[in-house]
PDB file of C-alpha atoms in Angstrom:
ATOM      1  CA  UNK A   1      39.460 -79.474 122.127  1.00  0.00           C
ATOM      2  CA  UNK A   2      42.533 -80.086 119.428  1.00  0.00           C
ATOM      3  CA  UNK A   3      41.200 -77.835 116.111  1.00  0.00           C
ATOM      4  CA  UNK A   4      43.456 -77.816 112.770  1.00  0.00           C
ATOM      5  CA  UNK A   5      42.363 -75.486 110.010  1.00  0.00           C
ATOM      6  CA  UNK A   6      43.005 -75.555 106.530  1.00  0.00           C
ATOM      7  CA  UNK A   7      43.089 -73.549 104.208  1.00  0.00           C
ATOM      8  CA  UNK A   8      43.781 -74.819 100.647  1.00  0.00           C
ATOM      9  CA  UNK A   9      43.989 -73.035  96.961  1.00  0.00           C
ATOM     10  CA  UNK A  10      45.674 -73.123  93.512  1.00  0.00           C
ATOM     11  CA  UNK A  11      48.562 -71.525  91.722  1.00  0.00           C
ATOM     12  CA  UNK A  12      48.397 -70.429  88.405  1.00  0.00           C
ATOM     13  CA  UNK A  13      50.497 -69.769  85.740  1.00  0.00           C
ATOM     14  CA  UNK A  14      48.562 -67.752  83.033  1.00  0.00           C
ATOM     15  CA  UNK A  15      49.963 -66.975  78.917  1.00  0.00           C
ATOM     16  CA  UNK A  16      52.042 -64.265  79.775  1.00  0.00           C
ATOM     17  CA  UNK A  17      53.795 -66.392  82.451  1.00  0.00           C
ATOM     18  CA  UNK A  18      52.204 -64.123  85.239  1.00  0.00           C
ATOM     19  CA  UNK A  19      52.044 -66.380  88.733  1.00  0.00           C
ATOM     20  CA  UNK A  20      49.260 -66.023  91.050  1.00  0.00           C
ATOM     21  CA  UNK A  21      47.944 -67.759  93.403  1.00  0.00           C
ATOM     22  CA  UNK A  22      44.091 -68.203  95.129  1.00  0.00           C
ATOM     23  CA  UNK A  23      42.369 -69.608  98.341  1.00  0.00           C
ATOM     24  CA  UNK A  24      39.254 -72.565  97.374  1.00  0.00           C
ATOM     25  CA  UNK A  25      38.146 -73.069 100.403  1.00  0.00           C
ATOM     26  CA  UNK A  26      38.643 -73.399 104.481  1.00  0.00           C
ATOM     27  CA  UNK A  27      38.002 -77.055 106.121  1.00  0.00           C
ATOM     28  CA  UNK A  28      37.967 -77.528 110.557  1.00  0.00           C
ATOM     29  CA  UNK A  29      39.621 -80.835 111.367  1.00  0.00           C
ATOM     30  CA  UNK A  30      39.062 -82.330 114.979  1.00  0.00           C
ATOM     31  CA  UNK A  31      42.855 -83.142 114.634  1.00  0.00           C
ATOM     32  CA  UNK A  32      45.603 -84.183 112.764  1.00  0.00           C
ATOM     33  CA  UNK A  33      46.690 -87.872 112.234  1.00  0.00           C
ATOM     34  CA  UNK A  34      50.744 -89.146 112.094  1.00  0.00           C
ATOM     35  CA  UNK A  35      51.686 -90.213 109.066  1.00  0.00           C
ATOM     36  CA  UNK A  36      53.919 -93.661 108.136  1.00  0.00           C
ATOM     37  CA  UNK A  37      56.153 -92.298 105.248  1.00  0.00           C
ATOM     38  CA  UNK A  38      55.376 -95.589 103.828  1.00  0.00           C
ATOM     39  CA  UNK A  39      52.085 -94.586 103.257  1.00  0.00           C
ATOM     40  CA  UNK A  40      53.870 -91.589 100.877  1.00  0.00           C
ATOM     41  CA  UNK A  41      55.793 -93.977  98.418  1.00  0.00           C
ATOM     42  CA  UNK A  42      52.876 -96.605  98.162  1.00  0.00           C
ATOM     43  CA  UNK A  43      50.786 -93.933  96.342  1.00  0.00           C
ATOM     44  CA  UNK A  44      53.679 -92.142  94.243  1.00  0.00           C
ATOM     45  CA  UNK A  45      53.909 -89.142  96.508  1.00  0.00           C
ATOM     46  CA  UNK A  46      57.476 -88.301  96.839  1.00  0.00           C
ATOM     47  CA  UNK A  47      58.835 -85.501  99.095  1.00  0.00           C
ATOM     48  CA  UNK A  48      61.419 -83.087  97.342  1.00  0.00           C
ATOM     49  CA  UNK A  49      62.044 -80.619 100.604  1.00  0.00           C
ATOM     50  CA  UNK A  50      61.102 -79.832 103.717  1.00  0.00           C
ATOM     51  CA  UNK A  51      62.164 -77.040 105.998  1.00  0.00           C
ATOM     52  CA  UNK A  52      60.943 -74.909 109.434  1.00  0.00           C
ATOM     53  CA  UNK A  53      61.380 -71.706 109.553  1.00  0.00           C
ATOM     54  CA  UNK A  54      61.067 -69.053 111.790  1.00  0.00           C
ATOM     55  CA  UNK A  55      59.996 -65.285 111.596  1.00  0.00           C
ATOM     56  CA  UNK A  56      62.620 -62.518 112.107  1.00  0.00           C
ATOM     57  CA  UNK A  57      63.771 -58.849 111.560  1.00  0.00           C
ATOM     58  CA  UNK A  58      65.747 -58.775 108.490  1.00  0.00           C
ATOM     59  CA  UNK A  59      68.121 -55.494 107.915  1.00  0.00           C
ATOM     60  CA  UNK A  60      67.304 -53.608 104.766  1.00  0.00           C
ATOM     61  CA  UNK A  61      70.589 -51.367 104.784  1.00  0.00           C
ATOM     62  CA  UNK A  62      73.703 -51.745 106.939  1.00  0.00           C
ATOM     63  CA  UNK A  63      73.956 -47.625 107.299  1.00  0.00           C
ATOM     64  CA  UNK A  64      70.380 -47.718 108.719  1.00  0.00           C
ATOM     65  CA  UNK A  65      67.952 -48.992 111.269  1.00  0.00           C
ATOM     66  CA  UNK A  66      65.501 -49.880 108.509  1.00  0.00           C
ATOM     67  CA  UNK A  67      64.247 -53.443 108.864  1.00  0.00           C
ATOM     68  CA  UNK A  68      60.908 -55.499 107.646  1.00  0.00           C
ATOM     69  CA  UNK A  69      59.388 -59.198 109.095  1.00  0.00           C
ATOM     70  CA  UNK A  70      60.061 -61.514 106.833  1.00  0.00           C
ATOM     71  CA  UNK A  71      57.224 -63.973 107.329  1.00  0.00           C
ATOM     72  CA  UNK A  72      57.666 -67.873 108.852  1.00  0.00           C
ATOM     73  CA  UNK A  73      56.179 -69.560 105.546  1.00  0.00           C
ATOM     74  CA  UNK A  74      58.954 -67.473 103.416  1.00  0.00           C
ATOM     75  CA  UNK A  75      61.816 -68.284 105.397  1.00  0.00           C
ATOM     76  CA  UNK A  76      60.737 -72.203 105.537  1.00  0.00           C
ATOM     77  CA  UNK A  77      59.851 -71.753 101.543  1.00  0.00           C
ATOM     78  CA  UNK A  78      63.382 -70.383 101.140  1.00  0.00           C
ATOM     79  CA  UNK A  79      65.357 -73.101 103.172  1.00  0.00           C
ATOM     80  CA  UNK A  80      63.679 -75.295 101.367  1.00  0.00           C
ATOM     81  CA  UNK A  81      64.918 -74.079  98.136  1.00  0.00           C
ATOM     82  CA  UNK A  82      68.270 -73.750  98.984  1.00  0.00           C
ATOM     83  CA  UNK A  83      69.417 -77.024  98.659  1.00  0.00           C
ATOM     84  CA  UNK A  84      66.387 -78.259  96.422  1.00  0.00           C
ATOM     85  CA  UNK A  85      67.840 -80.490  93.403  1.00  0.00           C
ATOM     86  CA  UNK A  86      65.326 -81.139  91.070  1.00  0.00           C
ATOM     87  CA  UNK A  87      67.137 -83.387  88.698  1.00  0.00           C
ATOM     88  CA  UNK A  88      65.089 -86.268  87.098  1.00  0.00           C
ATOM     89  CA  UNK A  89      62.268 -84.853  89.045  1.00  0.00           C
ATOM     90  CA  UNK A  90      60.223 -83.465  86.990  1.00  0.00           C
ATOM     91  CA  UNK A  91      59.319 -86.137  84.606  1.00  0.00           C
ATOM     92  CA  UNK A  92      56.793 -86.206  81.813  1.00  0.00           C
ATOM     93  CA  UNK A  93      54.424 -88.313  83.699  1.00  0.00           C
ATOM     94  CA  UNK A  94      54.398 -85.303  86.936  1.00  0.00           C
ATOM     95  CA  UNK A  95      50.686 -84.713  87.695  1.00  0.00           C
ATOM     96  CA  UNK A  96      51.130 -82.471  90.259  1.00  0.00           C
ATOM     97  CA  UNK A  97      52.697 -80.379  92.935  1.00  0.00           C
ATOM     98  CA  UNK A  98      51.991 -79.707  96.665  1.00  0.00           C
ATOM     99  CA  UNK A  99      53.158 -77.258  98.874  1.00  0.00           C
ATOM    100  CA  UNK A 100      52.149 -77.643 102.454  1.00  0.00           C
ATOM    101  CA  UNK A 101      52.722 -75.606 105.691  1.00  0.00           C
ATOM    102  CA  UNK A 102      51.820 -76.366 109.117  1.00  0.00           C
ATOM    103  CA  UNK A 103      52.483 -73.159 111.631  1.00  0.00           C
ATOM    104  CA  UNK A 104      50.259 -72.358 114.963  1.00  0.00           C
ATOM    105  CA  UNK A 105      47.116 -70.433 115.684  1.00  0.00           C
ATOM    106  CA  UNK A 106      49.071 -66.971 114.339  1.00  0.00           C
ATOM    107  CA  UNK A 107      49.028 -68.608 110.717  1.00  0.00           C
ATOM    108  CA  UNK A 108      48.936 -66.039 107.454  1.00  0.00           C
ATOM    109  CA  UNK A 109      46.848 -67.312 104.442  1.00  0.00           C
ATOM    110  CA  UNK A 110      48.200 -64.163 102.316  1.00  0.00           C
ATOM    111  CA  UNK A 111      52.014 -65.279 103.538  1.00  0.00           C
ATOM    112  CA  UNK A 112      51.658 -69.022 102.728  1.00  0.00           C
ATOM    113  CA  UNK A 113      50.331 -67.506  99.295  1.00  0.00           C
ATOM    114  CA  UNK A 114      53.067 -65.251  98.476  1.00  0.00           C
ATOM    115  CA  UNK A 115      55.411 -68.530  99.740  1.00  0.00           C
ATOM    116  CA  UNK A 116      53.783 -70.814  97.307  1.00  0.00           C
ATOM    117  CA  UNK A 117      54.103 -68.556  94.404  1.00  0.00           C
ATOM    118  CA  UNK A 118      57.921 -68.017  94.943  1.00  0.00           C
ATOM    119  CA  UNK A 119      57.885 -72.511  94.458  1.00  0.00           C
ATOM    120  CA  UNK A 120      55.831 -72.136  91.276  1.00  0.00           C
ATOM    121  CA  UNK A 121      58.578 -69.466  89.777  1.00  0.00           C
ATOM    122  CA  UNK A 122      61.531 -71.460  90.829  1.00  0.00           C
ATOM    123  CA  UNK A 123      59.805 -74.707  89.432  1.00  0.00           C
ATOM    124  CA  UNK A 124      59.485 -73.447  85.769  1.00  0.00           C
ATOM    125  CA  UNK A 125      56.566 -75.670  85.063  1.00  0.00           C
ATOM    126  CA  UNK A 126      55.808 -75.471  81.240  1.00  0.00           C
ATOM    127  CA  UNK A 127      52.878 -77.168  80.200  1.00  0.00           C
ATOM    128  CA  UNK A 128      54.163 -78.556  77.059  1.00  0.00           C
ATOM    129  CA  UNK A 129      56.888 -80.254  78.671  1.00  0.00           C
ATOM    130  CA  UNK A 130      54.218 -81.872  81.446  1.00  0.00           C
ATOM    131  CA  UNK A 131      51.151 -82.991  79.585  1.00  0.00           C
ATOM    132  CA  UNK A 132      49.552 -84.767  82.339  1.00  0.00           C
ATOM    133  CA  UNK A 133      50.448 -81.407  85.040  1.00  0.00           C
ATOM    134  CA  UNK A 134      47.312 -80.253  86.497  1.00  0.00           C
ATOM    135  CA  UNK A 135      48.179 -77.726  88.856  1.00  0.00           C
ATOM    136  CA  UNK A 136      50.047 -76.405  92.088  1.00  0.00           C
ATOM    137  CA  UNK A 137      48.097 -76.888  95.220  1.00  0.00           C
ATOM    138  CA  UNK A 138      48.764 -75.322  98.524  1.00  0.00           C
ATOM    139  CA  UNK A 139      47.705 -76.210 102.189  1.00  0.00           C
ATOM    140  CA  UNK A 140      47.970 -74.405 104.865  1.00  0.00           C
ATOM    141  CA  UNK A 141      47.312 -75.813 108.356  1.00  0.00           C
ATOM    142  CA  UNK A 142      46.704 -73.987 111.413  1.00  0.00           C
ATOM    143  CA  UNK A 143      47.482 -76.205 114.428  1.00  0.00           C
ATOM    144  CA  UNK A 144      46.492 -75.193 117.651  1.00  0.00           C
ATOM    145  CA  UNK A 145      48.922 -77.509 119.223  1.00  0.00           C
ATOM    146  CA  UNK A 146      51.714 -76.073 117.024  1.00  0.00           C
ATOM    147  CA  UNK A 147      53.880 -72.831 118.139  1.00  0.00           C
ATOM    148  CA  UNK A 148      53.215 -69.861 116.838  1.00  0.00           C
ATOM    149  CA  UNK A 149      55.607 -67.677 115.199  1.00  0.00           C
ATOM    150  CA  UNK A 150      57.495 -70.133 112.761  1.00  0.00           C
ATOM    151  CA  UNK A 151      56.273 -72.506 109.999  1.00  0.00           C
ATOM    152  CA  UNK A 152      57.163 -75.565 108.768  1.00  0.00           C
ATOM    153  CA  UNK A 153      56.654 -76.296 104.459  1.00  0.00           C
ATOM    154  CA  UNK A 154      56.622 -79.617 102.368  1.00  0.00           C
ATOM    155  CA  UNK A 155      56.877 -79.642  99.207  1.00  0.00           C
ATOM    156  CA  UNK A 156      55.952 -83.162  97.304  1.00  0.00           C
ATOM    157  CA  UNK A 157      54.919 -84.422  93.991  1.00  0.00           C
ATOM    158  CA  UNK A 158      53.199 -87.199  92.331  1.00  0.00           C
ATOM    159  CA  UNK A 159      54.173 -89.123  89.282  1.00  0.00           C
ATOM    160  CA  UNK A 160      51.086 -91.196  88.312  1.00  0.00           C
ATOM    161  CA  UNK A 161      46.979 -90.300  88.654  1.00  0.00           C
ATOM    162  CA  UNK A 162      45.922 -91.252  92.410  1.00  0.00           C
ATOM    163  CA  UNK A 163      42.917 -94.222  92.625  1.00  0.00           C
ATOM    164  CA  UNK A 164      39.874 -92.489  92.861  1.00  0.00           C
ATOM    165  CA  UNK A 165      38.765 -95.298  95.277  1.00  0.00           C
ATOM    166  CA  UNK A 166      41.436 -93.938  97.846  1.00  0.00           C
ATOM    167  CA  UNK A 167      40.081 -93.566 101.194  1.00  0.00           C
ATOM    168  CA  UNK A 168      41.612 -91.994 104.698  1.00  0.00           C
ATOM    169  CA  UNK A 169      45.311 -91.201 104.896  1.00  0.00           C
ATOM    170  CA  UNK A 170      45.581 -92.675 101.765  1.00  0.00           C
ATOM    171  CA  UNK A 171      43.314 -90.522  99.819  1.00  0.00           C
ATOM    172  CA  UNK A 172      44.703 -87.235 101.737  1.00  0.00           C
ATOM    173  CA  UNK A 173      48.485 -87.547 100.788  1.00  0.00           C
ATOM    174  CA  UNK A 174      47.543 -88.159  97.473  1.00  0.00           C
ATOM    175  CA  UNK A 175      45.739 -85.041  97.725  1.00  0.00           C
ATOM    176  CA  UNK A 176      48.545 -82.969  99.101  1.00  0.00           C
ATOM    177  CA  UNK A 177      48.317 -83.165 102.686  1.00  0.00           C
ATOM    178  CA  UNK A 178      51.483 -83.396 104.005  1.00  0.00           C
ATOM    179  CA  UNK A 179      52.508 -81.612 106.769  1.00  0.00           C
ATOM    180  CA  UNK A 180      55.820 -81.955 109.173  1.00  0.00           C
ATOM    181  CA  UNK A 181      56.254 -80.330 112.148  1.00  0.00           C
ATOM    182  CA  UNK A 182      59.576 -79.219 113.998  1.00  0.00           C
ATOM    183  CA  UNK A 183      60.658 -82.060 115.205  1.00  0.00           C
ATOM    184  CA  UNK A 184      60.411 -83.774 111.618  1.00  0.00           C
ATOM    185  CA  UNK A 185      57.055 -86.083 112.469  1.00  0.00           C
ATOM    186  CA  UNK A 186      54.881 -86.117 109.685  1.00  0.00           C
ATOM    187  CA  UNK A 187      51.487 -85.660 109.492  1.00  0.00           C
ATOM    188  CA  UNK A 188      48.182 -85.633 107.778  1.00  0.00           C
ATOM    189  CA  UNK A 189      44.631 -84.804 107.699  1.00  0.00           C
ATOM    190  CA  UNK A 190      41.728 -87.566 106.283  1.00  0.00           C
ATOM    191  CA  UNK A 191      38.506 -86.391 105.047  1.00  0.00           C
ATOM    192  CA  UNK A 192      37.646 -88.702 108.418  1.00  0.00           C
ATOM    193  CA  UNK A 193      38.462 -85.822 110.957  1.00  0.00           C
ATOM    194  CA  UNK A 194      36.534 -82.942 109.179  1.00  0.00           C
ATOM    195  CA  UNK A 195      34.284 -81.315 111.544  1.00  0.00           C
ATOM    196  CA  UNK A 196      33.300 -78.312 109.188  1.00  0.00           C
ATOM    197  CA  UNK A 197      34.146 -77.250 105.260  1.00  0.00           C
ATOM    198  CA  UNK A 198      33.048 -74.515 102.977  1.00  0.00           C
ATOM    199  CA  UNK A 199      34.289 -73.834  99.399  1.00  0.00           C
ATOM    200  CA  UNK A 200      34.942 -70.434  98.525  1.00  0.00           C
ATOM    201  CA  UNK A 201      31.929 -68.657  96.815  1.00  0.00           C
ATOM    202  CA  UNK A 202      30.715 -65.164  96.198  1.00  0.00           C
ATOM    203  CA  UNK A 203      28.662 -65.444  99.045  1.00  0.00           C
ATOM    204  CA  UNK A 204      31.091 -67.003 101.673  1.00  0.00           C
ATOM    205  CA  UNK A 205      32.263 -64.229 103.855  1.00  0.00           C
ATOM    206  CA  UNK A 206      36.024 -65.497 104.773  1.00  0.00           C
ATOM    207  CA  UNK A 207      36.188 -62.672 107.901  1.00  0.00           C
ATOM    208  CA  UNK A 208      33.157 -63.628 109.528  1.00  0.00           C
ATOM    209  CA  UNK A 209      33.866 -67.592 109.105  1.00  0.00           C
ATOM    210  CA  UNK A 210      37.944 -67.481 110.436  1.00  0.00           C
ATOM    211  CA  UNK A 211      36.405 -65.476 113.411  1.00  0.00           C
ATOM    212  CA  UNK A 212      33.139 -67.033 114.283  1.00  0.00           C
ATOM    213  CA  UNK A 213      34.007 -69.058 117.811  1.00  0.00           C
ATOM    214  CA  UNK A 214      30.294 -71.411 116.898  1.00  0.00           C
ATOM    215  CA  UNK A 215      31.727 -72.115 113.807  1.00  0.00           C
ATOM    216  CA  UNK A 216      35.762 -72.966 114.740  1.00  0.00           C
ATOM    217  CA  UNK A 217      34.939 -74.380 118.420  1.00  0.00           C
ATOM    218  CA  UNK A 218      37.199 -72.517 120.141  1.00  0.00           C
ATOM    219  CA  UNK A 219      37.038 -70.012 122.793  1.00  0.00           C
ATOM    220  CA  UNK A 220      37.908 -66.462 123.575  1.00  0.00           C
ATOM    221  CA  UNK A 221      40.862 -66.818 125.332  1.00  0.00           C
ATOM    222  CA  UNK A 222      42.152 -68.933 121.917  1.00  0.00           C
ATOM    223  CA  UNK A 223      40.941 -67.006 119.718  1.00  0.00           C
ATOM    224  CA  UNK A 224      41.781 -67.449 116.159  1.00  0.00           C
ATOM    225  CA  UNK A 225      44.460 -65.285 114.169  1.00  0.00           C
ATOM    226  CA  UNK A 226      44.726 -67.061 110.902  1.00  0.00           C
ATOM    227  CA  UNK A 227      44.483 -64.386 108.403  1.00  0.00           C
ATOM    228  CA  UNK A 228      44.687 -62.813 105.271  1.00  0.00           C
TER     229      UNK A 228
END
């Protein structure tokens, strides 16, 4: 059986102008759905960047062997930024933000995370200049079909408050799910395919539900690596 997990949370700016960022809750879909990019500009969701990126060994000092793994969602998250022009973007009217990354089974919550954070610096959202902002949402979609080690991120906004009689792939891009894989296909996931959700609470235990075969539907021999 296809599985797609997500894992979706909020990034904050606080007074000082501290970033951080925090994990709301995990949803199973049976799948994910392809998305018409028409569906995107009928309900004011418009994509600033997308990039894939893949995980490597990056040399710390040229006079040593030193080296760290700079993770999939940072090296899509950085692409991404490179060539990012955000001129008459970021109008008065901007409700919102979404950052979305679609990797395989070997997906990082903690890395998507730290990604989303370094969109939220280089943003510079001031909520006097955005009345009507709300927030930065993140996704982050483990696909089983996808490959592991490398990521793919979209980042889109949305100019005007969504219907809040929006149903199915409407009512998810408006919502932030926007995913593209590899090959550039775009994709989504509609309240429609959910096979299992919980919101995070003091007493959900994260560990035992991102491990618990019963609960994902998936086997031993696939079993699931998305972490903290």
């Amino acid at each position: 059986m296809e599985s797609a997990i997500n894992m979706f949370g909020n990034v904050t700016v606080d007074a000082n102008g501290k970033i951080s960022s925090s994990a709301d809750g995990l949803t199973k879909y049976v799948n994910v759905t392809e998305l018409d990019t028409c569906v995107l500009e009928e309900n004011g969701v418009e994509v600033l960047a997308a990039a894939t990126g893949k995980g490597y060994f990056e040399r710390l000092q040229k006079d040593r062997n030193d080296t760290r793994y700079v993770p999939s969602p940072e090296v899509a998250i950085k692409a991404a930024l490179t060539d990012l022009d955000l001129t008459g973007k970021l109008v008065p009217s901007l409700h919102g933000i979404w950052i979305s990354f679609l990797g395989g089974m070997d997906m990082i919550v903690g890395e998507c995370m730290d990604a989303s954070e370094l969109v939220t610096s280089a943003f510079g959202i001031e909520k006097d200049e955005f009345p009507n902002f709300e927030n930065v949402t993140f996704h982050s979609l483990a696909y089983k079909e996808f490959p592991m080690k490398q990521a793919t991120v979209v980042i889109s906004l949305i100019t005007k408050p969504p219907s809040k009689d929006l149903e199915g792939v409407a009512r998810a891009v408006t919502e932030g799910k926007v995913f593209m894989d590899a090959n550039g296909t775009y994709y989504t996931i509609p309240d429609e395919t959910i096979q299992w959700g919980q919101e995070m609470d003091i007493n959900f235990n994260i560990i035992d539900a991102i491990t618990d075969p019963d609960i994902l539907g998936i086997g031993d021999e696939n079993k699931l690596t998305y972490r903290w």
